[in-house]
Amino acid sequence: MHINAILDVDVAALEADDTVTVMLELEAPAAPDADNNSAELRPAHTAIVVLDRSGSMAGDRLDHAKEALLSLVDRLSDDDRFGLVTFDSQAQVVVPAGLVGDLGRARIRHDIATVEPGGMTDLSSGYLRGLQEARRVCTEAGATIILLSDGHANTGITDPVKLASVAGKASKQAISTSTIGIGLGYDEVILTEMAGAGLGNHAFAEHAEAAAVAVAGEIDGLLSKTVQAASLLVTPSEDVSGVTVLNDGLPQQAVEGGILVELGDLYAGETRRVTVAFDVPGMPALGLAQVADLAISYVELATLDQHTVTVPVSVNVVPADVARGRVPDPRVEQEKLLLSAQRSKREAEGYLRAGDIAGAASVIGSMSATLSSAPKSDMLADEAAWFAESMDSLTTRGAEATSRRLSSDRMRKSRGFTGRAQGGEVQEPPASGGASASGSPSSGAA
């Protein structure tokens, strides 16, 4: 994996309090053979689908979801593992997890076709049963749970914090959780929190056809995964008085000597960015001073080898008159602004959930203006356009659609994805039947 650390400033003023920010770029290795990424050249994967079959899924939603599952199975190899759990008022194992070759594709397709709509929405029973199946067949290469739902959990465990905690514990066992919300009635808090803690993706598919695109995007990611269980250990020096991970969508916890940030899996060739700010009190002596160590640990899936790379972060302490002439790196400044934009999305979501459309519009409009007035770059221009579209969405689509648009996009971008198409608001495929970029958001991919 290629790792690059970029400081906003590489000098600090003598005996002056300062803040130093580092942007860490992680580029995942390519697939074993980029021109022929066949099943024989990649590790076997495990995919467990947990499908909402409550009454509200009847009709196009369930039909398109089943079609998407059939396409998913067609793309798995005989050595991959697949399982299907459905839920309404209770969970049902439709396809017990196992090797695709052993289960038989004809049997899997038949069992998927038998799924019919039911009653209530006990999301927790379906998810917990899916976890059991994942743990039963999971290999060293881990597993991915894909949860599709169109409704609010109205029975079983309905607390987002508890469900996120379950997903977080599963991620420590190399089982990631991705969620796809269908329509405007799903519980966006539960699905976004589960995906965040579960180190997966969260997609908003307003229409049934878009849900199929989202499932295709998830399998694209699953089959191109090259790095598993990546984490970042931030160990500040004794001179540092405070550390802030600016990517608030990443699970993090205090550990002895620093902060541990969970990054999850990376897909072939994608780039992730993690940005960390260090509060540095006045340095008493001139010269090079170390601020922190950044230790990146990950498993390379092709070999299942564990790697740890440590990157030291240092600044040069110079006289105050010299430090006054420093110019912050524009790449880091841009990333800080983009992450600030994600925090604005969270704030606007809060207003919309409270029924305060004017408050949300004020936040969205303010950030749109800030982005538009920033130094020109394609990435900032895309994000400014995304905010402008979201302002229009408040009027044309309403608060519920806009809130889900905000939360799904924030979940993806706040975690530093710069080359991943999965997650965010997913559009329907073109009327001609050709799919748009699988799982790609409506605009403004950062």
PDB file of C-alpha atoms in Angstrom, residues 2 24-28 266-273 415-420 446:
ATOM      1  CA  HIS A   2       1.302   3.438  -0.919  1.00  0.00           C
ATOM      2  CA  LEU A  24      -2.516  10.973   5.442  1.00  0.00           C
ATOM      3  CA  GLU A  25      -3.166   9.490   1.991  1.00  0.00           C
ATOM      4  CA  LEU A  26      -3.494   5.712   1.679  1.00  0.00           C
ATOM      5  CA  GLU A  27      -3.633   4.151  -1.770  1.00  0.00           C
ATOM      6  CA  ALA A  28      -4.680   0.507  -1.819  1.00  0.00           C
ATOM      7  CA  LEU A 266      -9.922  -0.795   0.973  1.00  0.00           C
ATOM      8  CA  TYR A 267     -10.796  -1.622  -2.607  1.00  0.00           C
ATOM      9  CA  ALA A 268      -8.242  -2.041  -5.380  1.00  0.00           C
ATOM     10  CA  GLY A 269      -6.600   1.245  -6.303  1.00  0.00           C
ATOM     11  CA  GLU A 270      -8.806   3.436  -4.124  1.00  0.00           C
ATOM     12  CA  THR A 271      -7.426   6.310  -2.054  1.00  0.00           C
ATOM     13  CA  ARG A 272      -8.393   7.165   1.511  1.00  0.00           C
ATOM     14  CA  ARG A 273      -7.562  10.367   3.337  1.00  0.00           C
ATOM     15  CA  ARG A 415     -14.514   8.876   6.118  1.00  0.00           C
ATOM     16  CA  GLY A 416     -12.047  10.121   3.522  1.00  0.00           C
ATOM     17  CA  PHE A 417     -13.153   8.109   0.485  1.00  0.00           C
ATOM     18  CA  THR A 418     -11.785   9.776  -2.632  1.00  0.00           C
ATOM     19  CA  GLY A 419     -11.882   6.927  -5.135  1.00  0.00           C
ATOM     20  CA  ARG A 420     -14.806   4.801  -3.927  1.00  0.00           C
ATOM     21  CA  ALA A 446     -15.061  13.627  -3.341  1.00  0.00           C
TER      22      ALA A 446
END
